[in-house]
Structures are given as structure tokens and as C-alpha cells.
N, CA, C and O atoms as CSV, one atom per row, in Angstrom:
chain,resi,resn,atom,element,x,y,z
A,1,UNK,N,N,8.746,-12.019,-15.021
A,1,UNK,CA,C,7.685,-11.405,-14.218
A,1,UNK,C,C,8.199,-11.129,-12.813
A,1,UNK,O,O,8.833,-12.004,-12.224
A,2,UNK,N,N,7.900,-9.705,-12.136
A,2,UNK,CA,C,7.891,-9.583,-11.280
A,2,UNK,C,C,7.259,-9.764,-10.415
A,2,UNK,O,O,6.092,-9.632,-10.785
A,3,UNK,N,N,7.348,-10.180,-8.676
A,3,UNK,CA,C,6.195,-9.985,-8.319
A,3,UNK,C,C,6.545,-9.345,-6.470
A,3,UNK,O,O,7.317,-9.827,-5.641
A,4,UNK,N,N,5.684,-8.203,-6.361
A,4,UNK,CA,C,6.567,-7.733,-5.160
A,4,UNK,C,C,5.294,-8.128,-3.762
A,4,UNK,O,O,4.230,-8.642,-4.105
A,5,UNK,N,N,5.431,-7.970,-2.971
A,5,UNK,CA,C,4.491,-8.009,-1.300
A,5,UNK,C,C,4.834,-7.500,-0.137
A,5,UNK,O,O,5.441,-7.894,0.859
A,6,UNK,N,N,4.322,-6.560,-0.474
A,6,UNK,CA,C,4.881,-5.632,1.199
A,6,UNK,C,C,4.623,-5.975,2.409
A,6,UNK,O,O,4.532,-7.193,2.569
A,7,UNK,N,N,4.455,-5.256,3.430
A,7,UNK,CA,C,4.034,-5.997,4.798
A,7,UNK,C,C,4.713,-4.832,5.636
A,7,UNK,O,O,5.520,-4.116,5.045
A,8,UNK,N,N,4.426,-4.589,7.029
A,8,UNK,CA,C,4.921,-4.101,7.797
A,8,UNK,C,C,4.228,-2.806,8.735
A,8,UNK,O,O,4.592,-2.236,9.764
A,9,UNK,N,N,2.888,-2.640,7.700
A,9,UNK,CA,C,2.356,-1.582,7.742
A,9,UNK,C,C,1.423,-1.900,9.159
A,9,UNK,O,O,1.443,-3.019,9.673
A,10,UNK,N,N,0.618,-0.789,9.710
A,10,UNK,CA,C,-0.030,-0.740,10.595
A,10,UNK,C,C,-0.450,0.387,11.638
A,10,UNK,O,O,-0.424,1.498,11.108
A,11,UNK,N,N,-0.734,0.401,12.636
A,11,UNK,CA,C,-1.086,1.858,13.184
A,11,UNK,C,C,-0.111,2.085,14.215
A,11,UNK,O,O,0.335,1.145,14.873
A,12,UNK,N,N,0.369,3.675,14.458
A,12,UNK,CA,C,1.402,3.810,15.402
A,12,UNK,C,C,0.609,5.414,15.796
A,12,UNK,O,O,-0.294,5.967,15.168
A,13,UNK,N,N,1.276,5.856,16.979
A,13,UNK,CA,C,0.949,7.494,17.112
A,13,UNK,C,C,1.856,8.514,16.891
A,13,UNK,O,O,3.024,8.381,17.255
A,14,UNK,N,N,1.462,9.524,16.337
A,14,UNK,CA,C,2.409,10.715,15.858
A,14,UNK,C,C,3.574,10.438,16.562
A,14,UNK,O,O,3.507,9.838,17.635
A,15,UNK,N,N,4.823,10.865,16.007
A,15,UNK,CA,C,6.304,10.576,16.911
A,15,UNK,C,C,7.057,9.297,16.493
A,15,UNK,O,O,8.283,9.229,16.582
A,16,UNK,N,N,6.077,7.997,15.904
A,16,UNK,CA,C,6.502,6.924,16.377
A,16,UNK,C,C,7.374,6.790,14.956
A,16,UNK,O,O,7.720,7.756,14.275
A,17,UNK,N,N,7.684,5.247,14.622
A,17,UNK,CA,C,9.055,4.975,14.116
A,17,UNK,C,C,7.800,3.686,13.376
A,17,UNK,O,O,6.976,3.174,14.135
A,18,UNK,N,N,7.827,3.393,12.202
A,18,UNK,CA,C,7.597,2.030,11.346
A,18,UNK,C,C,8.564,1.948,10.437
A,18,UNK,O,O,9.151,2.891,9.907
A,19,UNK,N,N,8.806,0.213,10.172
A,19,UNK,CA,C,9.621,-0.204,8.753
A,19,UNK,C,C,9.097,-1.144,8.465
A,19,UNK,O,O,8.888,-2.172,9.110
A,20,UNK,N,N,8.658,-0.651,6.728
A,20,UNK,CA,C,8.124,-1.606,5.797
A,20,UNK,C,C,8.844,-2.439,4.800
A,20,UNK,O,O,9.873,-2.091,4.222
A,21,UNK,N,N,8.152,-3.691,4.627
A,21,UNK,CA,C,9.639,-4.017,3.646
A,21,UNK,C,C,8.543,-4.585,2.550
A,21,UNK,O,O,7.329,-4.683,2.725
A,22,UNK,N,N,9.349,-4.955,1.296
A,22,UNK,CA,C,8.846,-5.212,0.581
A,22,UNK,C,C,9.731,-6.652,-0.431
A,22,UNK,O,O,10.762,-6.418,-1.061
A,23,UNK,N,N,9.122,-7.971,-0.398
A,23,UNK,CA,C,9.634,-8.666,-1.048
A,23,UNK,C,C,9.698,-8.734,-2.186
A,23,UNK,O,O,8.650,-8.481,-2.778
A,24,UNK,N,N,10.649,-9.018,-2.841
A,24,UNK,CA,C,10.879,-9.384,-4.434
A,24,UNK,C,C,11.203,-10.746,-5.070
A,24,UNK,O,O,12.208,-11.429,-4.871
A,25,UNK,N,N,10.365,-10.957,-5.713
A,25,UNK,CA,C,10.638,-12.365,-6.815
A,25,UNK,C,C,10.475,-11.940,-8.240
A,25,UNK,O,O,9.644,-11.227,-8.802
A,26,UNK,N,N,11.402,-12.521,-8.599
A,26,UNK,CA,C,11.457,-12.633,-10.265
A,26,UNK,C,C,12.244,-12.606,-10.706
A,26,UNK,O,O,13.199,-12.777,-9.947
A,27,UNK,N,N,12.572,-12.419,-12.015
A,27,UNK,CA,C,13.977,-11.869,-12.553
A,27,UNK,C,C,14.205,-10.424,-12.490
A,27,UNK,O,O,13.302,-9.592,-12.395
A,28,UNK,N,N,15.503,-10.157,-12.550
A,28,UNK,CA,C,15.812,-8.493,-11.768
A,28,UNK,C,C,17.023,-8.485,-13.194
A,28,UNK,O,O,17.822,-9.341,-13.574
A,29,UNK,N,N,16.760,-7.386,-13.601
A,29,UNK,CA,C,17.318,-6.998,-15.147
A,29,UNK,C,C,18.728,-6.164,-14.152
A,29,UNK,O,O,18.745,-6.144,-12.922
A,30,UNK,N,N,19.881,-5.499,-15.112
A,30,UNK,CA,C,21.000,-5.073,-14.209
A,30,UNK,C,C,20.740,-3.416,-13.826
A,30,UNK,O,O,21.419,-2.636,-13.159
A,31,UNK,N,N,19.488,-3.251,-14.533
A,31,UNK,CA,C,19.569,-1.364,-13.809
A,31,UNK,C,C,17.840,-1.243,-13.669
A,31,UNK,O,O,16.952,-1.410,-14.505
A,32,UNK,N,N,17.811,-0.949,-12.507
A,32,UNK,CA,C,16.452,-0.995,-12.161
A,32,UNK,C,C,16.119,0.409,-11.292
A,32,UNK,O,O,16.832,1.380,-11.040
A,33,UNK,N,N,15.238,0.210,-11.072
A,33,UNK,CA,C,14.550,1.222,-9.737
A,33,UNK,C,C,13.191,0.460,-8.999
A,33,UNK,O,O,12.195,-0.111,-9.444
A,34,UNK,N,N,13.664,0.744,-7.751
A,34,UNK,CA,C,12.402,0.826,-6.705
A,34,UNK,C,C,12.404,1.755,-6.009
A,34,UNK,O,O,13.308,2.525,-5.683
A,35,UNK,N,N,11.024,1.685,-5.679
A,35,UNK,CA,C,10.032,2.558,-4.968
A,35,UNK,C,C,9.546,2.733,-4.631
A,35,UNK,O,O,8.633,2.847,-5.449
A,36,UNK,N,N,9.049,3.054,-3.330
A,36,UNK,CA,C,7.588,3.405,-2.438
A,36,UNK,C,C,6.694,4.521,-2.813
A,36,UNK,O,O,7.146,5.539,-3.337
A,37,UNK,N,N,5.761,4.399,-2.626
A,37,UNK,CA,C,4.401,5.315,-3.284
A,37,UNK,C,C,3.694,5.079,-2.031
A,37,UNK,O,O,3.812,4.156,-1.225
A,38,UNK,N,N,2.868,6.194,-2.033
A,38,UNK,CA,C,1.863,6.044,-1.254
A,38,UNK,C,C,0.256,6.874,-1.341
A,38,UNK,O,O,0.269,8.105,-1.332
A,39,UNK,N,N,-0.715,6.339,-1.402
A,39,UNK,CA,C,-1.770,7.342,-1.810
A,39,UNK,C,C,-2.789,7.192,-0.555
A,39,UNK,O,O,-2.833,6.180,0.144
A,40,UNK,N,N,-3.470,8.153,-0.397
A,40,UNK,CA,C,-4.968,8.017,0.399
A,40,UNK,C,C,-5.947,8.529,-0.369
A,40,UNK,O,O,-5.650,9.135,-1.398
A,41,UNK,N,N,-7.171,8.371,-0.006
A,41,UNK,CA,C,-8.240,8.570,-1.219
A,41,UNK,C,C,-8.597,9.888,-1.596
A,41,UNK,O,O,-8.844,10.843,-0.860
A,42,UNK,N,N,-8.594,9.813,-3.076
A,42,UNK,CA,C,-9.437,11.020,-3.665
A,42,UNK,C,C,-7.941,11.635,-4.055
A,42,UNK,O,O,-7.870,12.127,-5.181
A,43,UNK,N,N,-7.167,11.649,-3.527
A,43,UNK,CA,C,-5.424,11.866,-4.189
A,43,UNK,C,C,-4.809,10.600,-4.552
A,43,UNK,O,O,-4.952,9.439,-4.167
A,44,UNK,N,N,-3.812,11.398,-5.728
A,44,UNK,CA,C,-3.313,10.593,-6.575
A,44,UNK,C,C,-2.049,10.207,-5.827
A,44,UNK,O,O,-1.625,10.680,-4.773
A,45,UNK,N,N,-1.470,9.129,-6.686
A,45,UNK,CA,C,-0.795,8.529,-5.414
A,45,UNK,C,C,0.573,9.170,-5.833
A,45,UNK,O,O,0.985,9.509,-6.942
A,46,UNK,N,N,1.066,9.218,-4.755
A,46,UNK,CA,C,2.698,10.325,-4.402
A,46,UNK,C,C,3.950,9.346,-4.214
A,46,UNK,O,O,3.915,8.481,-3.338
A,47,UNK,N,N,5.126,9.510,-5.107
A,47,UNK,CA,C,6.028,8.696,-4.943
A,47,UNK,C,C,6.798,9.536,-3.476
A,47,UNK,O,O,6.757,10.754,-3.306
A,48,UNK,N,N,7.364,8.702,-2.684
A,48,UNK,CA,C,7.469,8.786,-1.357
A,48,UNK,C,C,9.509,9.001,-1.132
A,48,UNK,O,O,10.199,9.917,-0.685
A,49,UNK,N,N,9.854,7.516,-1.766
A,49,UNK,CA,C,11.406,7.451,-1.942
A,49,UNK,C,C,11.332,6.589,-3.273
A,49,UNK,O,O,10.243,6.149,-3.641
A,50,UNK,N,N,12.875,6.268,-4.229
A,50,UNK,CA,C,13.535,5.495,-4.746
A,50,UNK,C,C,14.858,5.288,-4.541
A,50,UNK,O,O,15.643,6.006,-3.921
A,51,UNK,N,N,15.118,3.965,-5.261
A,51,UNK,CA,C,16.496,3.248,-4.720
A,51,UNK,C,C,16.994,2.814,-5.945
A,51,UNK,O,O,16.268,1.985,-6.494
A,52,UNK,N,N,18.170,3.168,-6.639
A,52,UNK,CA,C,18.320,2.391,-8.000
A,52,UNK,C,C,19.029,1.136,-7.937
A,52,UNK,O,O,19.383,0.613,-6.880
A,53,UNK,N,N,19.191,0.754,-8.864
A,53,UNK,CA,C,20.570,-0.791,-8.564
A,53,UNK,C,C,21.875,-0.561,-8.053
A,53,UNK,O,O,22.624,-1.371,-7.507
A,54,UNK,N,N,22.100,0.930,-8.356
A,54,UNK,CA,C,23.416,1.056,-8.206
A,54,UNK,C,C,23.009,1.503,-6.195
A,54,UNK,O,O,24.021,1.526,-5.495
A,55,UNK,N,N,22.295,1.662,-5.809
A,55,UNK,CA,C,22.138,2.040,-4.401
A,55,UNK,C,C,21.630,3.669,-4.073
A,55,UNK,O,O,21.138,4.145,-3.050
A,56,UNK,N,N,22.022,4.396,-5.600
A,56,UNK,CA,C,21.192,5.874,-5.459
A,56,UNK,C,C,20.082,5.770,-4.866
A,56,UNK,O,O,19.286,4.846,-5.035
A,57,UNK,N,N,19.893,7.043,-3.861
A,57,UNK,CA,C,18.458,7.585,-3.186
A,57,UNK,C,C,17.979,8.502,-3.720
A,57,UNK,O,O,18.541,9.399,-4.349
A,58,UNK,N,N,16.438,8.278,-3.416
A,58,UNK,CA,C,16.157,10.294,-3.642
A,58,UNK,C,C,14.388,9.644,-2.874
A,58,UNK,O,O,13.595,8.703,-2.913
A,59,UNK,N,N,14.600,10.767,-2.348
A,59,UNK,CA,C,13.097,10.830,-1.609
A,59,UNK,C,C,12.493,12.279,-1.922
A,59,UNK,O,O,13.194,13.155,-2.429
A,60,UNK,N,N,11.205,12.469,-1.601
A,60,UNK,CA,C,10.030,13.141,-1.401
A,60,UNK,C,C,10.524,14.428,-1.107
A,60,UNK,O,O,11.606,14.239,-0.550
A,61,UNK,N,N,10.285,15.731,-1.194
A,61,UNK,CA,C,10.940,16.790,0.197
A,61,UNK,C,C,9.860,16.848,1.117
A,61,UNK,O,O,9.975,17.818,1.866
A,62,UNK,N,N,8.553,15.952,1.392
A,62,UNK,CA,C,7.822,16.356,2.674
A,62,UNK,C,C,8.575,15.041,3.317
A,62,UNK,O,O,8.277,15.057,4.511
A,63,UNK,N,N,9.338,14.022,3.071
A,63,UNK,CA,C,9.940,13.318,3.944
A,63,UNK,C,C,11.460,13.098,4.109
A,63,UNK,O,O,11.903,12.121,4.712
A,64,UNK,N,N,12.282,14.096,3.519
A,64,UNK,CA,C,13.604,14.110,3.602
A,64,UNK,C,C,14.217,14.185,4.991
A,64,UNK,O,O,14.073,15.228,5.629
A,65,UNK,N,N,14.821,13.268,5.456
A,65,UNK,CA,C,15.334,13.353,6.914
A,65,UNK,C,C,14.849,12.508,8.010
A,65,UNK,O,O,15.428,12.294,9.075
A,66,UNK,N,N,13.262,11.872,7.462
A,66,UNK,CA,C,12.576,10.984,7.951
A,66,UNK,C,C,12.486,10.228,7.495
A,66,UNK,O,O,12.399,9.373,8.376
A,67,UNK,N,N,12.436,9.865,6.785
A,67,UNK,CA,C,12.476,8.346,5.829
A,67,UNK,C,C,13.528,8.195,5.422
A,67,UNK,O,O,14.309,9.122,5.212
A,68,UNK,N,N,13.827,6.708,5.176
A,68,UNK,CA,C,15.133,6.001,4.647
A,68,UNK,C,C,14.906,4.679,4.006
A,68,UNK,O,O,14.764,3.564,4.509
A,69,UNK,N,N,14.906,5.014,2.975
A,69,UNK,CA,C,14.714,3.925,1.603
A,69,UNK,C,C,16.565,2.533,1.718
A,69,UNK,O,O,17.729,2.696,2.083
A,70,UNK,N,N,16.044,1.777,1.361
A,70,UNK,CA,C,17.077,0.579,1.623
A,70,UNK,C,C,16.681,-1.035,0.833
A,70,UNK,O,O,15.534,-1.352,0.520
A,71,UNK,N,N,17.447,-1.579,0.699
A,71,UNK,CA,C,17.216,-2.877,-0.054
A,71,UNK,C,C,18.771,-3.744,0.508
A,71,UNK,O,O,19.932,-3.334,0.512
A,72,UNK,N,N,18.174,-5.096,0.957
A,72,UNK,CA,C,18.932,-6.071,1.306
A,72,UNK,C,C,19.090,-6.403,-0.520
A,72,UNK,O,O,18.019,-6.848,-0.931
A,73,UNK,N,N,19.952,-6.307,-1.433
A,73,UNK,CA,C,20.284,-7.430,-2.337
A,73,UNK,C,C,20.173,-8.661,-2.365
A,73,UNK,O,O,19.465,-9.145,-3.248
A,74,UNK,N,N,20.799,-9.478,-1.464
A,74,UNK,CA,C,21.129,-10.939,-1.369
A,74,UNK,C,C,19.564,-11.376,-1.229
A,74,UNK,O,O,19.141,-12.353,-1.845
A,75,UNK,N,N,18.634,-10.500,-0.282
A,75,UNK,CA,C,17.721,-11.237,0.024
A,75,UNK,C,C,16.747,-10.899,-0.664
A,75,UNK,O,O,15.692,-11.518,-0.531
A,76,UNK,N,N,16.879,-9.543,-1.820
A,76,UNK,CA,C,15.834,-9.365,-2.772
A,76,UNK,C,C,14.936,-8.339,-1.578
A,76,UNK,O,O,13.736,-8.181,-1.806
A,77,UNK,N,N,15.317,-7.914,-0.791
A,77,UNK,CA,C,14.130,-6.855,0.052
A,77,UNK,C,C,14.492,-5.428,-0.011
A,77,UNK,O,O,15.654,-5.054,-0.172
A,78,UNK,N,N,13.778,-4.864,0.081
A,78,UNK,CA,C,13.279,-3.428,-0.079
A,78,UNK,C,C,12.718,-2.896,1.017
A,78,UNK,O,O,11.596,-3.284,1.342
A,79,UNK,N,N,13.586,-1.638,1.999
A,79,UNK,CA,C,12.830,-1.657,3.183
A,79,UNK,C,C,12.380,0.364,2.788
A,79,UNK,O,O,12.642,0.906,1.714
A,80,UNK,N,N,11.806,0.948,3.793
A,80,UNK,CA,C,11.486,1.603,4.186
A,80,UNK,C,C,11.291,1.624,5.721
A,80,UNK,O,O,10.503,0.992,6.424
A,81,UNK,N,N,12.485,2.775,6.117
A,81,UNK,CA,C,12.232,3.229,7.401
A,81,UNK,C,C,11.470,4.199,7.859
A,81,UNK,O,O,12.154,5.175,7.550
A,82,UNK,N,N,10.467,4.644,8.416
A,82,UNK,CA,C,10.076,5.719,8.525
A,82,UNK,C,C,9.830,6.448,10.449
A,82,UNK,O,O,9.049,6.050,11.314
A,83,UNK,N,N,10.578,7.277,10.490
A,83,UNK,CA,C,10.811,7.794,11.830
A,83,UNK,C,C,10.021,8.963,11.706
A,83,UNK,O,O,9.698,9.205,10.543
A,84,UNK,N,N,9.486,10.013,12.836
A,84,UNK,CA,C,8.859,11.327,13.142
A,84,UNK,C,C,7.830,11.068,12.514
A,84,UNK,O,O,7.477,11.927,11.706
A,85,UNK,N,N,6.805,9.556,12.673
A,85,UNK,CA,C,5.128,9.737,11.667
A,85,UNK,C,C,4.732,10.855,12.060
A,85,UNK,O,O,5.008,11.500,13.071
A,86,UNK,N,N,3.776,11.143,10.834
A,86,UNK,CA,C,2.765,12.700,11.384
A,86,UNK,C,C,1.597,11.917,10.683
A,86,UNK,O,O,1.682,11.174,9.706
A,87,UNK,N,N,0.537,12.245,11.381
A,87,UNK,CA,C,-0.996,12.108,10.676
A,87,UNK,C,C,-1.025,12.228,9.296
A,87,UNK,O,O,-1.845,11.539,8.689
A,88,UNK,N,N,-0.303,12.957,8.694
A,88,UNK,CA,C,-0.696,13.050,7.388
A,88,UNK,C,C,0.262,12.192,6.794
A,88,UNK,O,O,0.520,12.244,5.592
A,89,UNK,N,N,0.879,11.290,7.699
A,89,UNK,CA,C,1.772,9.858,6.887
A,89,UNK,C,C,0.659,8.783,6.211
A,89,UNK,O,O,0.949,8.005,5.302
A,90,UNK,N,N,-0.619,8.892,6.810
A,90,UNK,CA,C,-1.742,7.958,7.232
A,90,UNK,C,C,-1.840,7.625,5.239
A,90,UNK,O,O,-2.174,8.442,4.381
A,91,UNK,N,N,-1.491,6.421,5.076
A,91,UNK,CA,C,-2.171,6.042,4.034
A,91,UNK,C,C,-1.596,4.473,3.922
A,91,UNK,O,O,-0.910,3.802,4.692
A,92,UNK,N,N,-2.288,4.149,2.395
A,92,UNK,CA,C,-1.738,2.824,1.436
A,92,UNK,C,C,-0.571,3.103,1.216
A,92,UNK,O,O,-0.306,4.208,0.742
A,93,UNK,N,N,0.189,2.402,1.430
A,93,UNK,CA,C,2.249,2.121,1.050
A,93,UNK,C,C,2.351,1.265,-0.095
A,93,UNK,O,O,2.134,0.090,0.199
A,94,UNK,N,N,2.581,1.446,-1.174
A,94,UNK,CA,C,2.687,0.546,-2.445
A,94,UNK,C,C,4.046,0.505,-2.844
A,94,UNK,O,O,4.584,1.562,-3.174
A,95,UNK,N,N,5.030,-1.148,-2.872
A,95,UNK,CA,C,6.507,-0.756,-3.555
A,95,UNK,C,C,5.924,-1.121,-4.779
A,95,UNK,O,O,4.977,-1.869,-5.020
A,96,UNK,N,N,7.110,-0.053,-5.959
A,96,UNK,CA,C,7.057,-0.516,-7.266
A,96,UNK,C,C,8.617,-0.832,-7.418
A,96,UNK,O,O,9.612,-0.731,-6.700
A,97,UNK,N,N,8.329,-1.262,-8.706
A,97,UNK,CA,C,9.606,-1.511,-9.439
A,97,UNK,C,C,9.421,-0.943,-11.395
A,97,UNK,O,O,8.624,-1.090,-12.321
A,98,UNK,N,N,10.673,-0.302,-11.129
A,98,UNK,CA,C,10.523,-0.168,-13.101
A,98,UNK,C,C,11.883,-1.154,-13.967
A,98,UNK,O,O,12.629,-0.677,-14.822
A,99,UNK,N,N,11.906,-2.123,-13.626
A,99,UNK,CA,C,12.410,-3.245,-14.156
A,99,UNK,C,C,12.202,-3.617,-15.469
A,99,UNK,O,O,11.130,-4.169,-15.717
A,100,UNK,N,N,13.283,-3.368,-16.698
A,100,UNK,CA,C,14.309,-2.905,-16.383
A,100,UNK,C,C,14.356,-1.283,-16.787
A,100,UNK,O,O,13.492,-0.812,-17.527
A,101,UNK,N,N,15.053,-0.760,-16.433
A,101,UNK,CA,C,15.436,0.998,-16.471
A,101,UNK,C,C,16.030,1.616,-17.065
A,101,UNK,O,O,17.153,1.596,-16.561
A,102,UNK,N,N,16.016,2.444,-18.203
A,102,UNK,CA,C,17.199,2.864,-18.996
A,102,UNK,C,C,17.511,4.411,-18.381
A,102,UNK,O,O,18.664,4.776,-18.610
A,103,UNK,N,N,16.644,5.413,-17.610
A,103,UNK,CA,C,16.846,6.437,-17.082
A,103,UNK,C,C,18.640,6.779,-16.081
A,103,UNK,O,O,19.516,6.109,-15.533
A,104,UNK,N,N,18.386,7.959,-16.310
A,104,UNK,CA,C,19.916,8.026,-15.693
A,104,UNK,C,C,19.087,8.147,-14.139
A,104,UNK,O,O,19.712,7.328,-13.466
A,105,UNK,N,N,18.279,8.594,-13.458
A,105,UNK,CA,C,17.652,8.837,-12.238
A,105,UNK,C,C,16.339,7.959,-11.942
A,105,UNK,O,O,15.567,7.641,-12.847
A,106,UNK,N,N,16.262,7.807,-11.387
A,106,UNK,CA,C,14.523,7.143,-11.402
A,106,UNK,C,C,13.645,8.094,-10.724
A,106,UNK,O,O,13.840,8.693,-9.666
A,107,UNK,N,N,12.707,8.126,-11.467
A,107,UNK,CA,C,11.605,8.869,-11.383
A,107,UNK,C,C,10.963,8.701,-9.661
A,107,UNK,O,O,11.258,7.734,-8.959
A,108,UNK,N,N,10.303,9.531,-9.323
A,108,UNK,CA,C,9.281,10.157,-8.296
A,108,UNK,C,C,7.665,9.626,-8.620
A,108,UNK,O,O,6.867,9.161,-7.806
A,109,UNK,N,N,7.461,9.879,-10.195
A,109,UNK,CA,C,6.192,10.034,-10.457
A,109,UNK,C,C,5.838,8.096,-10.860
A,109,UNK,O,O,6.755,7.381,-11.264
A,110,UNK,N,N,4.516,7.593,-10.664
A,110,UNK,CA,C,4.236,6.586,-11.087
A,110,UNK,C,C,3.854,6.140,-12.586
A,110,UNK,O,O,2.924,5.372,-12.833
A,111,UNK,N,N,4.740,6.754,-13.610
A,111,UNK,CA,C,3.979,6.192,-14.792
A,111,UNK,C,C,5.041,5.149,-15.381
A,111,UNK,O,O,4.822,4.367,-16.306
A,112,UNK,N,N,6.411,5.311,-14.559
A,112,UNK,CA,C,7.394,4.290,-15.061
A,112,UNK,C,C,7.075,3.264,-14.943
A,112,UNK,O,O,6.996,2.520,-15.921
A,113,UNK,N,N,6.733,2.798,-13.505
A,113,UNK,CA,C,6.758,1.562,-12.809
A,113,UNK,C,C,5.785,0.491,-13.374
A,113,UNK,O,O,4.579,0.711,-13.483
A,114,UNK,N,N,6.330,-0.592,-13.701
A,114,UNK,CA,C,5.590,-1.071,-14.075
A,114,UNK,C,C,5.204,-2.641,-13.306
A,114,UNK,O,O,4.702,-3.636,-13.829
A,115,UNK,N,N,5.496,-2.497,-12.368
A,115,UNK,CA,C,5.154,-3.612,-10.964
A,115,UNK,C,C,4.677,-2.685,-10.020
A,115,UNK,O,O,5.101,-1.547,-9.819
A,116,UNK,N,N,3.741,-3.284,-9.450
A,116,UNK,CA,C,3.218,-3.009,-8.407
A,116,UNK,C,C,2.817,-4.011,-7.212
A,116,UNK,O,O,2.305,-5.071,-7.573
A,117,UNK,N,N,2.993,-3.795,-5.796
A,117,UNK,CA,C,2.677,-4.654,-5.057
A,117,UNK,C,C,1.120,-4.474,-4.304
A,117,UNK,O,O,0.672,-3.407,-4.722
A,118,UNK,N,N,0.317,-4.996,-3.530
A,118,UNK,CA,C,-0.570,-4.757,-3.349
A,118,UNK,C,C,-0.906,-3.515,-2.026
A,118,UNK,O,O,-1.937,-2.988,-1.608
A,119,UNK,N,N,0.242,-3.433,-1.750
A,119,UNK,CA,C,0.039,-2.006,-0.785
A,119,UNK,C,C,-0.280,-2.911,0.904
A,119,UNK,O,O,-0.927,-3.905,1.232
A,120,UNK,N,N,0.765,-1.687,1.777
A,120,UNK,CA,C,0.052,-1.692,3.213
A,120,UNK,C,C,-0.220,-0.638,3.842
A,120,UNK,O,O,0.195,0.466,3.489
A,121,UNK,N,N,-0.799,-0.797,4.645
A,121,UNK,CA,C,-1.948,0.637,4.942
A,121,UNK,C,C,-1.117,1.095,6.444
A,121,UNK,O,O,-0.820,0.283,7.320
A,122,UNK,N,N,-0.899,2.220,6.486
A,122,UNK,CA,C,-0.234,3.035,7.292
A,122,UNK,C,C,-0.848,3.929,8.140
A,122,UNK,O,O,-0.909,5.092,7.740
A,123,UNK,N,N,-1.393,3.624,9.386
A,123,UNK,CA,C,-2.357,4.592,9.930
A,123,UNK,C,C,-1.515,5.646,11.016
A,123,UNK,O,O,-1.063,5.102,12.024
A,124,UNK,N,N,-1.338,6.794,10.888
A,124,UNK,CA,C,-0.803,7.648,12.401
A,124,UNK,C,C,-1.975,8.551,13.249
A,124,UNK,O,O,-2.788,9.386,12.851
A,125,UNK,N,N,-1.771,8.163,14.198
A,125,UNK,CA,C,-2.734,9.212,14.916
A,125,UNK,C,C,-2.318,9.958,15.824
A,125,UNK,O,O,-1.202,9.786,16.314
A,126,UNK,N,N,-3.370,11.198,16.330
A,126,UNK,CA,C,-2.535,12.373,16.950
A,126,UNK,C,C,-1.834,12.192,18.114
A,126,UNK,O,O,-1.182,13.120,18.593
């Protein structure tokens, strides 16, 4: 069993700079993926970045260049950097994990993942 807990989230103003991280416990199989998601209401929720075991990226194209997906190994963490917020960053931050992974890429979309953490809420204002 996995079990992940984010943290980091909170309110900043357009321009500003947050990093979220996300802890991991459990057993960790040898090819995995994580991932940040993020939804606000009445939309479905949008994968944001992923990170595979081997250290592959791939993010979003509304956040390519601004965000930077990352994971300490040793310490089991999962960060997210996120620089240039815009208002429409404003939501719930959820890491997943699809533990374990047989894909050659990891997916964007949420139907892999099958951990979820309880989300932190990301507010930007103008």
C-alpha cells in the first residue's frame, strides 16, 4: 500500500514562485510514475507534470517552462516547483502514483493512477 501527503500549498500573487512536495510511504515497485494533478470545481481534474523511476519528465503545455516536477529518491519525496503563478494556477494539487507501471511513458490523464493523496489547495491572485 501506498500512501502519499502533500503539503506546501497556499496563497501567493500572480508572479510569485510555490513548491509543493509530496511524501511517500510504502512499497515502491521498480518502474513507476508520479504525478501532480490538479482540478478546480466543475472541471475535471488535469494532469499538470509526471516523473517516472527512471527520472523522465513530461509536463502539461499550459505549464512548460514554469513548472518543474522532481523527486528526492532517498527521501521518497516528490516536489513540484512552480514559478510565473497566474490566477488560473488557483486550484486543489493532488500527487498520484501508478505503482507499479508497465507503460513505456506515463500518462497525463488520471485513470492510471491508482494512489492518490489528499490534495493542497493553491490559491493565486491578481
Amino acid at each position: 500500500q501506498v500512501q502519499l501527503v502533500e503539503s506546501g500549498g497556499g496563497s501567493v500573487q500572480a508572479g510569485g514562485s510555490l513548491r509543493l512536495s509530496c511524501a511517500r510511504s510504502g512499497y515502491t515497485y521498480n518502474r513507476y510514475c508520479m504525478a501532480w494533478f490538479r482540478q478546480v470545481p466543475g472541471k475535471e481534474r488535469e494532469g499538470v507534470a509526471v516523473i517516472d523511476s527512471d527520472g523522465t519528465t513530461g509536463y502539461a503545455d499550459s505549464v512548460k517552462g514554469l513548472f518543474t516536477i522532481s523527486k528526492d529518491a532517498a527521501k521518497n519525496i516528490l516536489y513540484l516547483q512552480m514559478n510565473s503563478l497566474k490566477p488560473e494556477d488557483t486550484g486543489m494539487y493532488y500527487c498520484a502514483a501508478a505503482d507499479p507501471y508497465g507503460g513505456s511513458w506515463c500518462p497525463l490523464g488520471p485513470s492510471e493512477y491508482n494512489y492518490w493523496g489528499q490534495g493542497t489547495h493553491v490559491t493565486v491572485s491578481s
